[in-house]
Coordinates of C-alpha atoms in Angstrom, one line a residue:
X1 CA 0.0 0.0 0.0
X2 CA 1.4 3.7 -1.3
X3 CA 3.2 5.3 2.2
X4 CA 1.0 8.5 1.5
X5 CA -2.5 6.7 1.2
X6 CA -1.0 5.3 4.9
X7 CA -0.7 8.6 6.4
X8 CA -3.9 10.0 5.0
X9 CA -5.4 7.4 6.9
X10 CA -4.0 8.1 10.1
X11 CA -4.7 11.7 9.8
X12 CA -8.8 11.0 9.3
X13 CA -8.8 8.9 12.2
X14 CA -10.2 11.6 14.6
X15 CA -13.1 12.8 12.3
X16 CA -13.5 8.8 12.4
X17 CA -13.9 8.8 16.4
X18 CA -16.6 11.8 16.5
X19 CA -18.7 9.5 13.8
X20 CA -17.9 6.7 16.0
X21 CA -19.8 8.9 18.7
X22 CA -22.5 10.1 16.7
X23 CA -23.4 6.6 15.3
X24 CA -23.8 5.5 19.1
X25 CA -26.3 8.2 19.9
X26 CA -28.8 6.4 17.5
X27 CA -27.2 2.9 17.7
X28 CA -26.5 1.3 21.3
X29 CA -25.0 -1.8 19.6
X30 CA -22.4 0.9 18.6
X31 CA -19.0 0.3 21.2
X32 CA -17.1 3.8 20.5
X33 CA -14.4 2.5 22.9
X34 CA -14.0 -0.9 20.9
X35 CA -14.6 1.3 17.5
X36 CA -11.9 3.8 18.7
X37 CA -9.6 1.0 19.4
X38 CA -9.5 -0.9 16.3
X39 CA -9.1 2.5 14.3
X40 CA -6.0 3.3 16.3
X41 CA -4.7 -0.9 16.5
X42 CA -5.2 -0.2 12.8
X43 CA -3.2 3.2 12.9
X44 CA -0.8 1.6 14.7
X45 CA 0.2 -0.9 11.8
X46 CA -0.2 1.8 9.3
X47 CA 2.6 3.6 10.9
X48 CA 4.6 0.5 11.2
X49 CA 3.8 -0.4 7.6
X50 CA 5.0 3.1 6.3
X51 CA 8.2 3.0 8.1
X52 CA 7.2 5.9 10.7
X53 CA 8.8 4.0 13.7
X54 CA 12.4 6.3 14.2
X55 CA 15.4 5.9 17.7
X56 CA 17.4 8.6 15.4
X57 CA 17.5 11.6 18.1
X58 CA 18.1 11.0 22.1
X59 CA 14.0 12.2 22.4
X60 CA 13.1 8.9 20.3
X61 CA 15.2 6.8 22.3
X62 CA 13.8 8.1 25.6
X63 CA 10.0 7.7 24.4
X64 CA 11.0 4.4 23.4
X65 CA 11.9 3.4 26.7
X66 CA 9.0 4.8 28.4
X67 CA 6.4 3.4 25.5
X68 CA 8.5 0.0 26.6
X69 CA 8.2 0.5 29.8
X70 CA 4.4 0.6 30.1
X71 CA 4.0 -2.4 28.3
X72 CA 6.6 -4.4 30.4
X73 CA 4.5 -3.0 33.1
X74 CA 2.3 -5.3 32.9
X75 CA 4.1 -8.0 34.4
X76 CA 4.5 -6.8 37.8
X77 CA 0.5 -5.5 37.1
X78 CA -0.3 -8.9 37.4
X79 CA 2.1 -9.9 39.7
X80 CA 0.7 -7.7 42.4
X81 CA -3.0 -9.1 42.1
X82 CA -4.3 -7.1 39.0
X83 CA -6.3 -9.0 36.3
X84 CA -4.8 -9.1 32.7
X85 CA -8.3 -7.9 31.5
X86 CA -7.7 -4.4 33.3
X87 CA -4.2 -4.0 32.1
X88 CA -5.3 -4.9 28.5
X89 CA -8.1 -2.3 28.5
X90 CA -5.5 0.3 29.8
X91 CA -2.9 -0.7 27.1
X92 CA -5.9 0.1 24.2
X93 CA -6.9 3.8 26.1
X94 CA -3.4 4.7 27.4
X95 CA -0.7 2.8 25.6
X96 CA -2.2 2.7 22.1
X97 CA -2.5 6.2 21.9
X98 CA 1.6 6.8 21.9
X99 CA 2.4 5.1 18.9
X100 CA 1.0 8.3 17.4
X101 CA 4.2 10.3 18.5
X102 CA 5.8 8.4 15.3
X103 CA 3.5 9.7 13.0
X104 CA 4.1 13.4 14.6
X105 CA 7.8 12.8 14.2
X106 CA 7.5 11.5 10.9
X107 CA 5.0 13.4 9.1
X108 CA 6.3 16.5 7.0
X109 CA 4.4 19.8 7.2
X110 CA 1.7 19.0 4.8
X111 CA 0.3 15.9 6.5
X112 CA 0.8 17.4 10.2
X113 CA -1.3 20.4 9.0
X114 CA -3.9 17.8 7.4
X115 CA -3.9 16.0 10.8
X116 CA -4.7 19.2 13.0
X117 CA -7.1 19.9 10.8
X118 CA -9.3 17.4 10.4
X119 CA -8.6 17.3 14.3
X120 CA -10.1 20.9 14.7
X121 CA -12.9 19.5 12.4
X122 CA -13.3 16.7 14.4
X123 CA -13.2 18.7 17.7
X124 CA -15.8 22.0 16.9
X125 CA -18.2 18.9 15.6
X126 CA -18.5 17.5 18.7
X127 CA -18.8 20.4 20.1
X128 CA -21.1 22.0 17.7
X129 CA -23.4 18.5 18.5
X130 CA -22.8 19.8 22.0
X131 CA -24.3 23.2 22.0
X132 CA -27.3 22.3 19.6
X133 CA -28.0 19.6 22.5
X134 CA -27.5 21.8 25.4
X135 CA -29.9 24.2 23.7
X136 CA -32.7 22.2 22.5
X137 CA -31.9 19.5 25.2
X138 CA -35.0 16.9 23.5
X139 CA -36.0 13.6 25.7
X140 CA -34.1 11.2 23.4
X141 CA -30.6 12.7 24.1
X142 CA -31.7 13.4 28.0
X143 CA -32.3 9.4 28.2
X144 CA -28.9 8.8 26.4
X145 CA -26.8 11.3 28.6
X146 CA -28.1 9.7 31.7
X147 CA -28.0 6.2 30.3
X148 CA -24.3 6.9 30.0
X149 CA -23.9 8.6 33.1
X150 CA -23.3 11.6 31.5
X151 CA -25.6 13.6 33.8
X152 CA -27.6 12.4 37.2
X153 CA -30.4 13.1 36.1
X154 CA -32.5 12.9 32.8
X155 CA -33.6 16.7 32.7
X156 CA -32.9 19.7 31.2
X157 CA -31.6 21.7 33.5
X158 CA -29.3 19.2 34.8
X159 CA -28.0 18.7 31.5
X160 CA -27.1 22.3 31.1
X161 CA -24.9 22.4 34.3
X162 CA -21.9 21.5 31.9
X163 CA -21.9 20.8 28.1
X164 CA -21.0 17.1 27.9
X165 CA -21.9 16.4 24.0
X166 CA -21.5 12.8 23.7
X167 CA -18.2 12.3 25.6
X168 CA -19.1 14.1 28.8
X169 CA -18.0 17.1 29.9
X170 CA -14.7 16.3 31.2
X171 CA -13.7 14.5 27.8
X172 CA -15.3 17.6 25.9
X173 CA -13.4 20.8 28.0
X174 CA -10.3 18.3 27.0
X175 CA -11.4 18.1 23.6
X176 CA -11.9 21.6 22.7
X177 CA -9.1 22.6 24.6
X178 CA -6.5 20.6 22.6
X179 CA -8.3 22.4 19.5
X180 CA -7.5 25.8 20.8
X181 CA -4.2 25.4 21.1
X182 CA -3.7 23.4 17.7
X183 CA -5.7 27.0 16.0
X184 CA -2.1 28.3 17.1
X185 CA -0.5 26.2 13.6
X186 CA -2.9 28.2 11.8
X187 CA -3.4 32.0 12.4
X188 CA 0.4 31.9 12.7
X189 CA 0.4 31.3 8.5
X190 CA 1.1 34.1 6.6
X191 CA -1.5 32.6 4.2
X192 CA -4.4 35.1 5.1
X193 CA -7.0 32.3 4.6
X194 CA -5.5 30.0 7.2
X195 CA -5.2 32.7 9.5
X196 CA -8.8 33.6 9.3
X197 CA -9.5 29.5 9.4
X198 CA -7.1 29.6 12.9
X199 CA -8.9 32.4 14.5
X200 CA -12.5 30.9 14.2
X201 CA -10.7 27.5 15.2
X202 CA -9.7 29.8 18.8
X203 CA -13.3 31.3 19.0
X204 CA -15.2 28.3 18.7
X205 CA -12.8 26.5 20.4
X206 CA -12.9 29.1 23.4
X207 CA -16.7 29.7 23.7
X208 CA -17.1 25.6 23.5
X209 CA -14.2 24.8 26.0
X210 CA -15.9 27.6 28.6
X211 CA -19.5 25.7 27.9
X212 CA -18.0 22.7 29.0
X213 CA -17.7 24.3 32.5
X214 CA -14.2 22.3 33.4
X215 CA -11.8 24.4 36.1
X216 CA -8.3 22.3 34.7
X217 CA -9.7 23.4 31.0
X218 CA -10.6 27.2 31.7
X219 CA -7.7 28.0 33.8
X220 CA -5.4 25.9 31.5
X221 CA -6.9 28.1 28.3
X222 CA -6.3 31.3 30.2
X223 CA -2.2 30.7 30.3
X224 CA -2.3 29.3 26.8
X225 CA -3.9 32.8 25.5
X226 CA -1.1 34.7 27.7
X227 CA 1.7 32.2 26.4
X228 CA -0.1 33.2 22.6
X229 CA 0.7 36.8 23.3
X230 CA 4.2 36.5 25.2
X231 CA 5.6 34.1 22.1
X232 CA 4.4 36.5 19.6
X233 CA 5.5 39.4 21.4
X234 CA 8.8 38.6 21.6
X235 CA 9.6 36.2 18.6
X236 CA 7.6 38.3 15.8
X237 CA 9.5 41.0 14.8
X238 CA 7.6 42.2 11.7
X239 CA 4.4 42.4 13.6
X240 CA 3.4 45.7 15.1
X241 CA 3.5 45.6 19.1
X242 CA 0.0 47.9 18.8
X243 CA -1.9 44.5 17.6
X244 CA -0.8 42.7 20.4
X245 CA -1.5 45.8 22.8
X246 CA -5.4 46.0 20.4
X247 CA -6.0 42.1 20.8
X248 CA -5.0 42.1 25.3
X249 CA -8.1 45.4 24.9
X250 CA -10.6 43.6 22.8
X251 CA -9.9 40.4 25.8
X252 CA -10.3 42.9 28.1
X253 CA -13.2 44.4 26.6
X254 CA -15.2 40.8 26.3
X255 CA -14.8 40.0 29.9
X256 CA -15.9 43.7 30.6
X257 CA -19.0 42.9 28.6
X258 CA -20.0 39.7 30.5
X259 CA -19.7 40.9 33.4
X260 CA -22.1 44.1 32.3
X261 CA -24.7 41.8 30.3
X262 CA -24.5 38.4 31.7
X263 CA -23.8 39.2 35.1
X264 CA -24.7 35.6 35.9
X265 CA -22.5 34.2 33.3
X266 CA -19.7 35.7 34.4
X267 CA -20.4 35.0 38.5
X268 CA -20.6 31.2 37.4
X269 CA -17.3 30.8 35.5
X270 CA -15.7 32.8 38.1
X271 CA -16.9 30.2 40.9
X272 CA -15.8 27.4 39.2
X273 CA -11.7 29.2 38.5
X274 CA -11.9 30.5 42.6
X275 CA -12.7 27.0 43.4
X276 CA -9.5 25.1 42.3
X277 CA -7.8 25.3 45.2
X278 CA -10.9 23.6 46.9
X279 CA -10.1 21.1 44.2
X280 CA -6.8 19.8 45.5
X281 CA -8.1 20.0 48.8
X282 CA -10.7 17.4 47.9
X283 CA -7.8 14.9 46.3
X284 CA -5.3 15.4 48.7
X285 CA -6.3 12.5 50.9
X286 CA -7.1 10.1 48.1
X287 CA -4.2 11.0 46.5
X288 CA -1.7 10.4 49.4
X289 CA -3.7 7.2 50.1
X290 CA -2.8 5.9 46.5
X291 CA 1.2 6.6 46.6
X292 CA 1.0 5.3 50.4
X293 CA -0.1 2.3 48.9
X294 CA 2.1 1.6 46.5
X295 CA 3.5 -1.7 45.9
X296 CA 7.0 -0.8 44.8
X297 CA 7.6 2.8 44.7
X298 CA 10.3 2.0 42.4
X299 CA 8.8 0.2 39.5
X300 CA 5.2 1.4 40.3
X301 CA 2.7 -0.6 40.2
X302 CA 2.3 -1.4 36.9
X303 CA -0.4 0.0 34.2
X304 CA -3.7 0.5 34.6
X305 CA -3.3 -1.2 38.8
X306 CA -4.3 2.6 39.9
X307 CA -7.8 3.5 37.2
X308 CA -11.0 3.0 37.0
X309 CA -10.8 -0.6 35.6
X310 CA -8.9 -1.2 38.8
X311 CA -11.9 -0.4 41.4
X312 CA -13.1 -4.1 42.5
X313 CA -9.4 -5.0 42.8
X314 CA -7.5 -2.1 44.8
X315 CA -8.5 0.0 48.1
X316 CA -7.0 3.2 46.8
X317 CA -7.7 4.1 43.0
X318 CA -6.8 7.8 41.5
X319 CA -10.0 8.6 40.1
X320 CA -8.9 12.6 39.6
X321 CA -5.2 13.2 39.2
X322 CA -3.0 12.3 36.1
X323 CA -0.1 12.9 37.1
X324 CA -0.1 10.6 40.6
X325 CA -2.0 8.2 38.4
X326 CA 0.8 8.0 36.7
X327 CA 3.4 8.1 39.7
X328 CA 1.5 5.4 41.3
X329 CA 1.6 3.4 37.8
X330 CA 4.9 4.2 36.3
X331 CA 7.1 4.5 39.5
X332 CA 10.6 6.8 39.7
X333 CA 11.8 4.9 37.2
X334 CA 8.7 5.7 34.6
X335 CA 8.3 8.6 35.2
X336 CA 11.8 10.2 35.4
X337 CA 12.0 8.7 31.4
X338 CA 8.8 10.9 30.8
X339 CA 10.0 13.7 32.6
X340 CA 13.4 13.4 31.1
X341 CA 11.7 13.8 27.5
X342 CA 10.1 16.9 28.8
X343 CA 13.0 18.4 29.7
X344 CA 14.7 17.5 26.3
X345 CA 11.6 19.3 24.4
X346 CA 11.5 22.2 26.5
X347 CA 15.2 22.6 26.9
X348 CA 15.2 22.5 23.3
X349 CA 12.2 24.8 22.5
X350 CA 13.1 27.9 24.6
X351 CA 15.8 28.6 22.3
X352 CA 13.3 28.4 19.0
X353 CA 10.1 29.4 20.8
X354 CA 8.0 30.3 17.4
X355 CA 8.7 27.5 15.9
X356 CA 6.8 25.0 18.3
X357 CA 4.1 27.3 19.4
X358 CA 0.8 24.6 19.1
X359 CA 2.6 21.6 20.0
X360 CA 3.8 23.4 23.3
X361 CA 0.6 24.5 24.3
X362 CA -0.9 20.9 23.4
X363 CA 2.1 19.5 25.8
X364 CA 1.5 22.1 28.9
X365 CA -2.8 21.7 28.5
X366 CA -2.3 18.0 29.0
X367 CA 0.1 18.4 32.1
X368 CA -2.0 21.2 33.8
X369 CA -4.7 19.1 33.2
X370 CA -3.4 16.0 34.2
X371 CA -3.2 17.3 37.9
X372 CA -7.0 17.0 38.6
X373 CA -8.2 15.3 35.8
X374 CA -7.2 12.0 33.7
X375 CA -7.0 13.2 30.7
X376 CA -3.9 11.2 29.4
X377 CA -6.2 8.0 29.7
X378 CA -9.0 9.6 28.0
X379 CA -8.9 7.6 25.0
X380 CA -10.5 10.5 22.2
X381 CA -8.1 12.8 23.4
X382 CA -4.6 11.2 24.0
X383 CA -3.5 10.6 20.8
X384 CA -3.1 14.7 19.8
X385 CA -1.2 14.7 22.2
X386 CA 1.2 12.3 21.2
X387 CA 1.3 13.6 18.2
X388 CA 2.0 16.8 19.2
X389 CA 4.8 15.6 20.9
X390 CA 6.9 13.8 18.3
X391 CA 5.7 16.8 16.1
X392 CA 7.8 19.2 18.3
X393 CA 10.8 16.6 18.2
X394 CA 10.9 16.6 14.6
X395 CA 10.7 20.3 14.2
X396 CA 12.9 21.2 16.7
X397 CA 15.5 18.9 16.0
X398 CA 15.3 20.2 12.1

């Protein structure tokens, strides 16, 4: 099969996942988990089969190690009292996912902008499916939301408390919020149509993401936006200082205007940001519990022993928190590796800031919002990020 008709297919896969989705809201016999999977086992041997997989550059060889790593997990998984069946599920939403950092290493400019696109078209869908739901809120999606435990109750209202489209509104705010900072690669074109495309990308992306009603997603969007202005502000010379100075008013001017006219609107959002605090607070003890528990604090306890799938099977799960999920998982040793990449890539992009703009903010989203949230094993979203990831190893390192 041609190499190109290979990569074209890995770049459709996430407007592939939101019809997964929107099939299941008509079809129960739909699985978009078990749809979602093959796509991406299939993925998977397409970038095998096109000769994506690369160890050139000392970033491949450490995400090698750590992609290794959670597979060889496994072992001690099991060892310490963890079905197979739970590691297997977390191999398909949290392993699978990074063999897309070879196609984002490997894919030149025009199939990485084909990817984020179709992955901005794949996002705004489901979040345009989101807001026509949340508006019109009829009885047939009401009984599929709750069905799915999407809301607690199978009522309007309820429903409107957060936007959760068909993913929920933790997966959406995730969703959307990978999109906003992927609108980056475009209204940074010189082409004027692309930059026009990128700015209704960050719009949509923005007033979706806020709809959402997630704290880690709003108050990760808000430094994004500052890190939009800083970059540009310093690294773009031939662009006058005044539209940087016209675009921080017209922000200014918006909030301004909320507050005015939607009073409400404004008093709601603002809750939910002067609550994160109160967030940690109510993790703190389960999160202590978790690395307290630890089998091996060392070698971790082995992938997927600390998830959801893991509930019947351990006292201490980390049902909100990323990042200790992945402590309590990976161990030092696992995650120093992924911490070690990190430092590689950021080490790296300070001194050519412009050039990684999207990927970074893709990247520092997914960490933010990896302290309260699980985003990493959120299987629609981890594979951007991935992506991202080898995407800012290849460019850098050009």
């Amino acid at each position: 099969m041609p190499k190109d008709l290979l990569k074209k297919y890995i770049c459709i896969l996430y407007p592939l996942f939101t019809l997964a989705y929107f099939c299941y809201l008509f079809f129960s016999f739909i699985r978009p988990g078990i749809c979602m999977s093959a796509l991406m086992l299939t993925g998977a041997a397409a970038i095998a089969a096109a000769g994506l997989v690369t160890v050139k550059m000392p970033e491949d060889k450490v995400f090698a190690l750590y992609f290794v790593y959670n597979l060889l997990s496994g072992i001690w998984c099991v060892y310490y009292g963890i079905p197979f069946s739970v590691y297997l599920g977390e191999v398909s939403t949290t392993a699978l996912p990074m063999v897309f950092y070879y196609a984002g290493r490997s894919f030149g400019d025009n199939h990485t902008e084909q990817y984020y696109e179709n992955f901005e078209t794949a996002a705004l869908a489901m979040g345009l499916i989101g807001a026509v739901f949340y508006v019109w809120a009829p009885r047939f999606y009401l009984d599929f939301a709750f069905d799915n435990m999407l809301i607690s109750v199978a009522d309007a209202p309820t429903s409107r408390v957060r936007m959760n489209s068909l993913i929920g509104s933790g997966g959406m705010a995730c969703f959307v919020t990978y999109s906003l900072c992927l609108s980056a690669y475009f209204f940074r074109q010189k082409e004027k149509k692309k930059r026009i495309m990128g700015f209704i990308f960050l719009g949509l992306s923005l007033v979706f993401a806020f709809m959402a009603n997630q704290r880690s997603s709003m108050f990760s969007i808000i430094l994004v936006l500052i890190f939009f202005g800083t970059v540009d502000y310093f690294t773009d010379r031939k662009r006058s200082k005044k539209i940087l100075w016209i675009e921080l008013g017209a922000a200014a001017c918006a909030v301004a205007a909320v507050f005015i006219f939607a009073r409400s609107v404004f008093e709601k959002f603002y809750a939910r940001l002067a609550s994160i605090p109160e967030g940690f607070g109510e993790r703190s003890e389960t999160w202590v519990a978790a690395v307290n528990d630890m089998k091996n604090m060392w070698l971790g306890d082995g992938l997927g022993s600390r998830g959801h799938r893991a509930a019947p099977f351990q006292t201490y799960i980390v049902a909100d928190g990323g990042l200790v999920k992945l402590y309590t998982e990976m161990g030092i040793i696992g995650t120093s590796l992924i911490i070690f990449l990190l430092v590689l890539i950021f080490l790296k992009a300070v001194r050519k800031p412009g050039k990684v703009v999207p990927e970074i903010a893709v990247i520092v989203c997914a960490i933010l919002m990896s302290i309260g949230s699980n985003v990493l094993e959120t299987q629609i979203c981890a594979p951007v990020v991935y992506f991202a990831i080898g995407s800012a190893v290849r460019k850098l390192n050009e």
